PDB file of C-alpha atoms in Angstrom:
ATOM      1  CA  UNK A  21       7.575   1.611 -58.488  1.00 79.00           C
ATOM      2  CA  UNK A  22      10.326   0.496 -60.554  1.00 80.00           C
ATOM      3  CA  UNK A  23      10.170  -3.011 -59.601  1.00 80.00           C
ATOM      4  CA  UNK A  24       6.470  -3.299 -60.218  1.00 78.00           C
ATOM      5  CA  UNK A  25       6.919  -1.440 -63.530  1.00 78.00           C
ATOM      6  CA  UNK A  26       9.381  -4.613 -64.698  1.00 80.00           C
ATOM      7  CA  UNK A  27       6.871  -6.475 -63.239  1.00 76.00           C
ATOM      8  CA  UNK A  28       3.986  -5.507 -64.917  1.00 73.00           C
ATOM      9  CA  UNK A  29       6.238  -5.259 -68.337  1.00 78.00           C
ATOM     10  CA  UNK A  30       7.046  -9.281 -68.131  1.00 77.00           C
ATOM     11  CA  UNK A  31       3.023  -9.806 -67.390  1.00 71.00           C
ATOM     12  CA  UNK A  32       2.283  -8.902 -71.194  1.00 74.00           C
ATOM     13  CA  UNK A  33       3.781 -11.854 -72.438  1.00 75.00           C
ATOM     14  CA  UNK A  34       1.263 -14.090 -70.544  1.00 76.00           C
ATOM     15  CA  UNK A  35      -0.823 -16.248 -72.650  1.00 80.00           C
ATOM     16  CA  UNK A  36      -3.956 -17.983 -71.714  1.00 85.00           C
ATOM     17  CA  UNK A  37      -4.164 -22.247 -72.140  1.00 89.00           C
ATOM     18  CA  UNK A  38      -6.065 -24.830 -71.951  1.00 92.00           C
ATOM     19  CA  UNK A  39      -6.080 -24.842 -68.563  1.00 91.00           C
ATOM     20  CA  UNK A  40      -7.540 -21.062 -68.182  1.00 91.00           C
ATOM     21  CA  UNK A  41     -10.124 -22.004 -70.526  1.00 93.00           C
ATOM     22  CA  UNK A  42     -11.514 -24.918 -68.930  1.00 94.00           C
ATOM     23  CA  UNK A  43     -11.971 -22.374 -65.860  1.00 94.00           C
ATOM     24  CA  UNK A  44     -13.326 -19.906 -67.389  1.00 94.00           C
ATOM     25  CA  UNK A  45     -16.010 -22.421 -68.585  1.00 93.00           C
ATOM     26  CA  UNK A  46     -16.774 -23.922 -64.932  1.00 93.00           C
ATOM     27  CA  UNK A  47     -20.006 -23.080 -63.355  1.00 92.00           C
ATOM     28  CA  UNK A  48     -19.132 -20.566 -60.915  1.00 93.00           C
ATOM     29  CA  UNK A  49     -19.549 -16.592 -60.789  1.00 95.00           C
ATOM     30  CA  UNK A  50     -16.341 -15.590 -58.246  1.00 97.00           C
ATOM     31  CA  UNK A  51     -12.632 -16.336 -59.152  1.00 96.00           C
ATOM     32  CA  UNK A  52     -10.389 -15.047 -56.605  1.00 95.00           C
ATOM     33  CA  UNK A  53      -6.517 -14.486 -57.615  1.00 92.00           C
ATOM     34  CA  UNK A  54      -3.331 -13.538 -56.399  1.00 90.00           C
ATOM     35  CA  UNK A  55      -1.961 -12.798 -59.570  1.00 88.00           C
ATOM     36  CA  UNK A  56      -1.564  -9.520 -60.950  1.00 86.00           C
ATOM     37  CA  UNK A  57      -1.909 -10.384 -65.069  1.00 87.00           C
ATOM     38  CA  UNK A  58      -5.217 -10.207 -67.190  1.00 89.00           C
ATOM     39  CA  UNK A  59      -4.788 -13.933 -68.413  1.00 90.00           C
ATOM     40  CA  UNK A  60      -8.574 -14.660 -66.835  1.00 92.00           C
ATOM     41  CA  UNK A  61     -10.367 -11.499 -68.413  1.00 92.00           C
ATOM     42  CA  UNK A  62      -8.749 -12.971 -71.738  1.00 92.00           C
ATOM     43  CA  UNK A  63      -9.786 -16.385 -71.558  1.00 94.00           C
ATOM     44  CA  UNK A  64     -13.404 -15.195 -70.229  1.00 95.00           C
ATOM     45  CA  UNK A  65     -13.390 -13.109 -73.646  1.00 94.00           C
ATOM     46  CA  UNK A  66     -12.359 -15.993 -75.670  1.00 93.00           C
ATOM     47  CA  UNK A  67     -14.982 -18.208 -74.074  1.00 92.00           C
ATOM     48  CA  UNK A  68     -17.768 -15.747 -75.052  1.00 93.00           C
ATOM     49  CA  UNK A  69     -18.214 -13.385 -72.254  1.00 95.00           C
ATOM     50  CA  UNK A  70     -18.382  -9.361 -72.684  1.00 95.00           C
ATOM     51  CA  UNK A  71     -16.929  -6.623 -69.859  1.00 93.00           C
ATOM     52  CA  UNK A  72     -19.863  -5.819 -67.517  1.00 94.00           C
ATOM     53  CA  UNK A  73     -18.116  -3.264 -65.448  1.00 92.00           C
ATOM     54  CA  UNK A  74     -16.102  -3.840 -61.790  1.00 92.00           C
ATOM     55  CA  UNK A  75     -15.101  -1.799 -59.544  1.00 91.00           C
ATOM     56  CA  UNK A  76     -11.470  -0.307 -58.878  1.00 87.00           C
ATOM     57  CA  UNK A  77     -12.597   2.546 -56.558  1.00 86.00           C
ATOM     58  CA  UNK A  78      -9.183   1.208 -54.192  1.00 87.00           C
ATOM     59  CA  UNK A  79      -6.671   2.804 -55.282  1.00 82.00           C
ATOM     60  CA  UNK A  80      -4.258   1.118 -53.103  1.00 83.00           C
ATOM     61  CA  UNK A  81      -5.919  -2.054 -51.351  1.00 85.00           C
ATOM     62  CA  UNK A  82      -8.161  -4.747 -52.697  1.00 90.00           C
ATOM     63  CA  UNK A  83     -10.963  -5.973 -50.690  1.00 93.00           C
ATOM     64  CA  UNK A  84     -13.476  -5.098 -53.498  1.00 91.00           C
ATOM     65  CA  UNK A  85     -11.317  -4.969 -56.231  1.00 90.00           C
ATOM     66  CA  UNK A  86     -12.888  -7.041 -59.105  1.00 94.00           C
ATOM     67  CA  UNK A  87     -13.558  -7.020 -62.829  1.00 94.00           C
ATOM     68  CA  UNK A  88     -17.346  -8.360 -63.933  1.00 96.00           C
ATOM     69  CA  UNK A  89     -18.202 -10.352 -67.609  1.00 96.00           C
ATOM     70  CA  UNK A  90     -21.362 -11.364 -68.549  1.00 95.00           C
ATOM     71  CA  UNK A  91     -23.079 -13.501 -71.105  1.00 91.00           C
ATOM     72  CA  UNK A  92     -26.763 -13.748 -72.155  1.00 87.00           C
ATOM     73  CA  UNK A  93     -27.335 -16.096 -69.374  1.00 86.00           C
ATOM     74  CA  UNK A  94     -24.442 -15.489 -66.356  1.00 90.00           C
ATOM     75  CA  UNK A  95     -22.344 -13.330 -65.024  1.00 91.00           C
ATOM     76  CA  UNK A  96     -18.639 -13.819 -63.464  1.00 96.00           C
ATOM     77  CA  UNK A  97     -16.433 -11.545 -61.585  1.00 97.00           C
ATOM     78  CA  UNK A  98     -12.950 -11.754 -61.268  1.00 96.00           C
ATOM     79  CA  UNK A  99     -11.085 -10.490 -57.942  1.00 96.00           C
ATOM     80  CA  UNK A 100      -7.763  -9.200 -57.340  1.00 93.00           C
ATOM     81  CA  UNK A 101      -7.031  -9.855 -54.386  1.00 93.00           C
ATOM     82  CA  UNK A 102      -3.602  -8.957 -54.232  1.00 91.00           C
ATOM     83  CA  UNK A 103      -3.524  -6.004 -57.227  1.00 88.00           C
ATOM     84  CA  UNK A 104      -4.049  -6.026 -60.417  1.00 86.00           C
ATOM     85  CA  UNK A 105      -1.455  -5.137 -64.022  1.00 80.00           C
ATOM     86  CA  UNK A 106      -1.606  -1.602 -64.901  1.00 77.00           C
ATOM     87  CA  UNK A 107      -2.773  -0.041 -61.888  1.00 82.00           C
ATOM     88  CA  UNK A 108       0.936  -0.012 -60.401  1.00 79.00           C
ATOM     89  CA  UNK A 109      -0.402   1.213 -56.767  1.00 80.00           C
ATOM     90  CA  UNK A 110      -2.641  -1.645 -56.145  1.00 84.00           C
ATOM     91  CA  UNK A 111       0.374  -4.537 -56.987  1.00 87.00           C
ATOM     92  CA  UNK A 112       1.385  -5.640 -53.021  1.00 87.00           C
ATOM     93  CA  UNK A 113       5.025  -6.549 -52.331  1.00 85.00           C
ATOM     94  CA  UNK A 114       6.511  -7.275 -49.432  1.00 83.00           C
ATOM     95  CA  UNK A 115       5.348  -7.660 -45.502  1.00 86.00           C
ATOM     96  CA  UNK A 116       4.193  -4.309 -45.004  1.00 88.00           C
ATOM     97  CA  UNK A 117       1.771  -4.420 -48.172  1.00 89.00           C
ATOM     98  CA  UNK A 118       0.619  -7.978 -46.845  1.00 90.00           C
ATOM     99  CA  UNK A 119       0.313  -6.472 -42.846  1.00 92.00           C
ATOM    100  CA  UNK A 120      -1.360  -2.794 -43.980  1.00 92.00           C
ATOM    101  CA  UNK A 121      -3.815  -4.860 -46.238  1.00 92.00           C
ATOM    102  CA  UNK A 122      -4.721  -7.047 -43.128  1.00 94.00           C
ATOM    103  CA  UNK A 123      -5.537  -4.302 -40.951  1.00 93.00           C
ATOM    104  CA  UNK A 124      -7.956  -3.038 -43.670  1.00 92.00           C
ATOM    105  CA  UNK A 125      -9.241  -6.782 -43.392  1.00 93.00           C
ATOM    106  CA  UNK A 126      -9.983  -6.422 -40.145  1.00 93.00           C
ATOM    107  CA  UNK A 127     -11.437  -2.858 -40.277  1.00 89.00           C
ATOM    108  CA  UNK A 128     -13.640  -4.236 -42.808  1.00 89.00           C
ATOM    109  CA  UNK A 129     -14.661  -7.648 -41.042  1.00 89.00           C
ATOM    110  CA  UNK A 130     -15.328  -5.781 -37.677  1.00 84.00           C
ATOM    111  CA  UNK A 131     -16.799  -2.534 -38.399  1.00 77.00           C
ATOM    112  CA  UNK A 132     -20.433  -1.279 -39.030  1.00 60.00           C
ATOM    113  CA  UNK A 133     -21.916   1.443 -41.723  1.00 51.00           C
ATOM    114  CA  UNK A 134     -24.579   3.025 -39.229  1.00 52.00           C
ATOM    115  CA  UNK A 135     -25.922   4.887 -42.887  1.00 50.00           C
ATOM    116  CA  UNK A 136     -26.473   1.649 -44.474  1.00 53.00           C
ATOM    117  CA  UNK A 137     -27.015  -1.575 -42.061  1.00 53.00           C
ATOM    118  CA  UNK A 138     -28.803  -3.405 -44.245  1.00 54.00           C
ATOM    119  CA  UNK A 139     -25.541  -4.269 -46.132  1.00 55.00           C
ATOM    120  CA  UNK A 140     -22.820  -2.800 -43.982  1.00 61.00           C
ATOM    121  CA  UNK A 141     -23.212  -4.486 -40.902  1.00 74.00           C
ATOM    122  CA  UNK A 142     -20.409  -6.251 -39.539  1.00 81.00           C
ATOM    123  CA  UNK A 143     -19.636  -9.793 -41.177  1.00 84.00           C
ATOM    124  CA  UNK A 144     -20.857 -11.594 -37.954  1.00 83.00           C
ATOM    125  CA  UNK A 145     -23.910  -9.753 -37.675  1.00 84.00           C
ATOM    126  CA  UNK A 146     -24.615 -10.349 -41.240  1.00 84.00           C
ATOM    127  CA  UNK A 147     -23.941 -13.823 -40.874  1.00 86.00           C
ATOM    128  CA  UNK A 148     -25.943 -14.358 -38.053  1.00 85.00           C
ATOM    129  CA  UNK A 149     -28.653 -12.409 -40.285  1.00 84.00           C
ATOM    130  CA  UNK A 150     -28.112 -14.148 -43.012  1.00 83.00           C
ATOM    131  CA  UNK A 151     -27.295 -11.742 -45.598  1.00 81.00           C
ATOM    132  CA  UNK A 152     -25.813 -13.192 -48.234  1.00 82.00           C
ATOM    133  CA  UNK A 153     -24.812  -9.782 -49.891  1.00 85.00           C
ATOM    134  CA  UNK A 154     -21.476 -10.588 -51.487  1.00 90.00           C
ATOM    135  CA  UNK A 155     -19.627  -7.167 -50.932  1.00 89.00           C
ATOM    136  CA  UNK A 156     -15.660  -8.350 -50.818  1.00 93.00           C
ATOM    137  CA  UNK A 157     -13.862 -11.459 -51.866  1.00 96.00           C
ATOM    138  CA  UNK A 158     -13.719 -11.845 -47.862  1.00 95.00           C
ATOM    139  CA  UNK A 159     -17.279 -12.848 -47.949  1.00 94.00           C
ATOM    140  CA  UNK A 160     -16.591 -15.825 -50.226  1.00 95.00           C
ATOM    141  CA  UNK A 161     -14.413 -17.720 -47.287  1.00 96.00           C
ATOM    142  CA  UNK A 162     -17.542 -17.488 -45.487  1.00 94.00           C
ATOM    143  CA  UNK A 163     -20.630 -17.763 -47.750  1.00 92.00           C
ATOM    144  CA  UNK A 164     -19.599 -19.726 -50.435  1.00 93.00           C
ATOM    145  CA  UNK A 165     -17.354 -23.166 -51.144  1.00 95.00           C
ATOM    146  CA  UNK A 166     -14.043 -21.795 -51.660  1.00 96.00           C
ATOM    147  CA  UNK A 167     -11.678 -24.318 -54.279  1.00 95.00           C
ATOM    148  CA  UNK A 168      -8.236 -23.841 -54.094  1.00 94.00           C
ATOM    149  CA  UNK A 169      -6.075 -25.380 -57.109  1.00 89.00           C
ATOM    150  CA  UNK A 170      -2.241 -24.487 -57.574  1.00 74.00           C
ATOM    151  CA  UNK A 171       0.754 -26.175 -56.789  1.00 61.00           C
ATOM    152  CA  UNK A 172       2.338 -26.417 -53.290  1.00 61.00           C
ATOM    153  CA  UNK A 173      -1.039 -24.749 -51.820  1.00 64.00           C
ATOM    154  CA  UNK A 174      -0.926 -21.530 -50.040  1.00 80.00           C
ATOM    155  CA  UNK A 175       2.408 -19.815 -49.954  1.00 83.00           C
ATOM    156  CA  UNK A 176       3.637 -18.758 -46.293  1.00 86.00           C
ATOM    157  CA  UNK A 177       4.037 -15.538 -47.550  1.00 86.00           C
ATOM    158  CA  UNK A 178       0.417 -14.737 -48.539  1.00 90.00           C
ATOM    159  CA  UNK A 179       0.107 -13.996 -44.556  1.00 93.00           C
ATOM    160  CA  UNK A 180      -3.660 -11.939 -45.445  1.00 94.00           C
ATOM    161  CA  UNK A 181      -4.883 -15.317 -46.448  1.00 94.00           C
ATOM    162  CA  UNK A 182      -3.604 -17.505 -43.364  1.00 95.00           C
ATOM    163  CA  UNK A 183      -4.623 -14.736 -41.237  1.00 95.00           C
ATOM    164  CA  UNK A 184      -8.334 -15.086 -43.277  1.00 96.00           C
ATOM    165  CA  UNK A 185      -7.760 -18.717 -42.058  1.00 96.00           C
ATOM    166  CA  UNK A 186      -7.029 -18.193 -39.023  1.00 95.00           C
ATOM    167  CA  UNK A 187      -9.692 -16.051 -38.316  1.00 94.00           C
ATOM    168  CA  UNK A 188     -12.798 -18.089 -39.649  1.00 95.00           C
ATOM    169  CA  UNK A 189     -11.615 -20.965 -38.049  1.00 95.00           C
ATOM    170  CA  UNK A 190     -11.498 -19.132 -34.777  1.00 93.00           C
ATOM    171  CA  UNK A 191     -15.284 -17.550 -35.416  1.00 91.00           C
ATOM    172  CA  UNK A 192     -16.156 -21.702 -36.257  1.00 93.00           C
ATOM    173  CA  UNK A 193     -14.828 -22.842 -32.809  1.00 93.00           C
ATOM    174  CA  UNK A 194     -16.746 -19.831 -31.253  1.00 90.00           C
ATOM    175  CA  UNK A 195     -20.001 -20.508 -33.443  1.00 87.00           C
ATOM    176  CA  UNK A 196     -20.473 -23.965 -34.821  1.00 86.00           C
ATOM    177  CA  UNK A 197     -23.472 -23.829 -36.477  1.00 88.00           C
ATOM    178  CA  UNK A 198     -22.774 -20.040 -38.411  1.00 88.00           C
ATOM    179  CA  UNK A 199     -20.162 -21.052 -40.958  1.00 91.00           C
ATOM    180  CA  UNK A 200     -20.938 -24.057 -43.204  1.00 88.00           C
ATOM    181  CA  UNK A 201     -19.177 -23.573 -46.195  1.00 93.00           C
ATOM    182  CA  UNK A 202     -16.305 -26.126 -47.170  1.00 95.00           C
ATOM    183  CA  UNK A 203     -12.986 -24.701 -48.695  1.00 96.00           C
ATOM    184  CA  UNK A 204     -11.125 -27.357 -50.610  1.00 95.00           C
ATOM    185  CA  UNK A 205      -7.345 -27.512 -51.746  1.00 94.00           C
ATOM    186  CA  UNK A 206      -6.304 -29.196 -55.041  1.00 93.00           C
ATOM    187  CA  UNK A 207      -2.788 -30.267 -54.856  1.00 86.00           C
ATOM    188  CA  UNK A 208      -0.537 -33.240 -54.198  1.00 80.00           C
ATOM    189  CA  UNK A 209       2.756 -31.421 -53.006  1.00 79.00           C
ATOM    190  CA  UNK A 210       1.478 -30.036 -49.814  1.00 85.00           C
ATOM    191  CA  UNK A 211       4.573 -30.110 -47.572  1.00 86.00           C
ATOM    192  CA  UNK A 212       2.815 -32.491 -44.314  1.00 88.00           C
ATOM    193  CA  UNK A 213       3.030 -29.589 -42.008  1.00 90.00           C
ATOM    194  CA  UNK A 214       1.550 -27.631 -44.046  1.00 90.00           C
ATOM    195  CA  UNK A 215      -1.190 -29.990 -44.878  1.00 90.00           C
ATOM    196  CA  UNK A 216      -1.503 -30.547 -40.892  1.00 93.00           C
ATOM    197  CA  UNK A 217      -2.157 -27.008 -40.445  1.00 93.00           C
ATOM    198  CA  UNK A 218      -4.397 -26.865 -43.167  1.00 93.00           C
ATOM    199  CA  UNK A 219      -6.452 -29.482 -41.967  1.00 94.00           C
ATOM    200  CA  UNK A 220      -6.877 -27.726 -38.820  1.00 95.00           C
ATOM    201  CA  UNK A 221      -7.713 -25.043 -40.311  1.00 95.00           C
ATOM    202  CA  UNK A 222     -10.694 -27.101 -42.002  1.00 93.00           C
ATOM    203  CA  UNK A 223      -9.194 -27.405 -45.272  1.00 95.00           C
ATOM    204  CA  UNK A 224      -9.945 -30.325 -47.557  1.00 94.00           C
ATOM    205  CA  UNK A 225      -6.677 -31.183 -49.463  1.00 93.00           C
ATOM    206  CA  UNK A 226      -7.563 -33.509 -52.742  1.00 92.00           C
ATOM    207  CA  UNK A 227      -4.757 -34.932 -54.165  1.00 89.00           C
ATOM    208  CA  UNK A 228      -4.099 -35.772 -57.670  1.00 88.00           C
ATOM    209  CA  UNK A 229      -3.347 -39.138 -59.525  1.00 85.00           C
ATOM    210  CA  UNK A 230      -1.262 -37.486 -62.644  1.00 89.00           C
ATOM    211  CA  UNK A 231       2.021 -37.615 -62.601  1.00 88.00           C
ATOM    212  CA  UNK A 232       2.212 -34.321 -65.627  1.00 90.00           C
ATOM    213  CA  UNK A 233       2.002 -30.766 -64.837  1.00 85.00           C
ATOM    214  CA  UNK A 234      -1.281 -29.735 -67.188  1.00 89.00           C
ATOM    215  CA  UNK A 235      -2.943 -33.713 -66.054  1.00 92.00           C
ATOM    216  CA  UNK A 236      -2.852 -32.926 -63.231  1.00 91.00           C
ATOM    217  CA  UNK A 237      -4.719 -29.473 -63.237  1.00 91.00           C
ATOM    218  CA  UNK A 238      -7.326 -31.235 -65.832  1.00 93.00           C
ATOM    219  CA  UNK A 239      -8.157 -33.497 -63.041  1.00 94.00           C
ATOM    220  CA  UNK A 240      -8.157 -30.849 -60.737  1.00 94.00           C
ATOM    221  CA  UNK A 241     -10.900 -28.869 -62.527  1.00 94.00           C
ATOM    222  CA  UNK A 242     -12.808 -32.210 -62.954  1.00 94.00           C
ATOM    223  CA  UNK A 243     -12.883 -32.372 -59.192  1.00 94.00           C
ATOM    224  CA  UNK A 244     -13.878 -29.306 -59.031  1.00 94.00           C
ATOM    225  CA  UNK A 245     -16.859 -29.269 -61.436  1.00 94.00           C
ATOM    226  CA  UNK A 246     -18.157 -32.198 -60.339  1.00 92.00           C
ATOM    227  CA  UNK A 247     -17.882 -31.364 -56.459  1.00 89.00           C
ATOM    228  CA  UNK A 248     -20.074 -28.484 -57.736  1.00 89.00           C
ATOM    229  CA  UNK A 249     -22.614 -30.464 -59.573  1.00 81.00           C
ATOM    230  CA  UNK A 250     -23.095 -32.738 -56.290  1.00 75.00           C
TER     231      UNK A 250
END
């Protein structure tokens, strides 16, 4: 607790930019983050959208963990994934955070709601269904384009997400024609083995032609607004 309390007291320093702007202005209702700091409610405020609720009914793990914001003509919801600032029990550190919150991946992935099957069904059964019912950042991997942008793409350590990886790819080789959804990476520093593994895992990996730091994440979020106009 201590160590997420000095966490959580350097996170309200954070500052939105340019860069969190230009995101917050893309065309897209789901960001999913690893980060713990408000710095995409902000910018979401600044850009002209109001609170429309969430849900924080976890009080530990966050597979539905999300804030909403609205405007007079969309709506965007921001998940966190791996805990949120000020709710000191949700923050993960460390393996065992990272392996408990994959077993409640799994629970959630594999089991069924008997009470409610129209949107509880298992995810396979709801993709075979096709139910598009978002109800976890989970579903995004497999019902929606997922872009990636960040330096020296996914970090080893985020294990929930490789496993997530892991896992559709698997459900791909088993049924080809059930997942067709693209998830794209934005980065030029991908160590090669990583990028190998990546690619096998059916990730797209876009490089970048900037040689500065905030260039290169303009052209980033170009790629990624027009890959969602086309």
């Amino acid at each position: 607790k201590e160590l997420k309390k000095r966490i959580c007291k350097d996170l309200k320093t954070y500052q939105t930019n340019e860069i969190y702007s230009a995101l917050s202005k893309l065309g897209v209702e789901h960001y999913i983050t690893t980060n713990y700091d408000f710095t995409m409610q902000i910018s979401l405020l600044e850009t002209g959208f109001a609170p429309n609720g969430g849900d924080h009914s976890e009080t530990k793990y966050s597979l539905k963990r999300h804030v909403e914001y609205a405007d007079d003509n969309s709506f965007k919801k921001v998940w966190y994934i791996h805990g949120e600032f000020g709710r000191l029990n949700s923050i993960m550190l460390g393996h065992k955070h990272y392996c408990d919150s994959i077993s409640k991946m799994i629970e959630f992935i594999e089991k069924e709601d008997k009470e409610e099957p129209k949107n509880k069904q298992s995810l396979i059964n709801r993709l075979k269904s096709g139910n598009m019912t978002v109800l976890s950042w989970i579903d995004l991997f497999f019902l929606s384009d997922i872009h990636i942008i960040g330096y020296g793409g996914l970090y080893y350590e985020e294990i929930d997400l490789w496993w997530l990886l892991t896992y559709r790819k698997r459900l791909i080789d088993n049924n080809p024609s059930l997942i067709k959804n693209k998830i794209i990476l934005y980065g030029d520093d991908v160590p090669k083995g990583k990028g190998e593994l990546l690619k096998n895992f059916g990730v797209e990996i876009v490089p970048s032609e900037k040689t500065e730091y905030m260039d290169k994440y303009k052209e980033y979020i170009e790629k990624i607004e027009n890959n969602i106009n086309n």
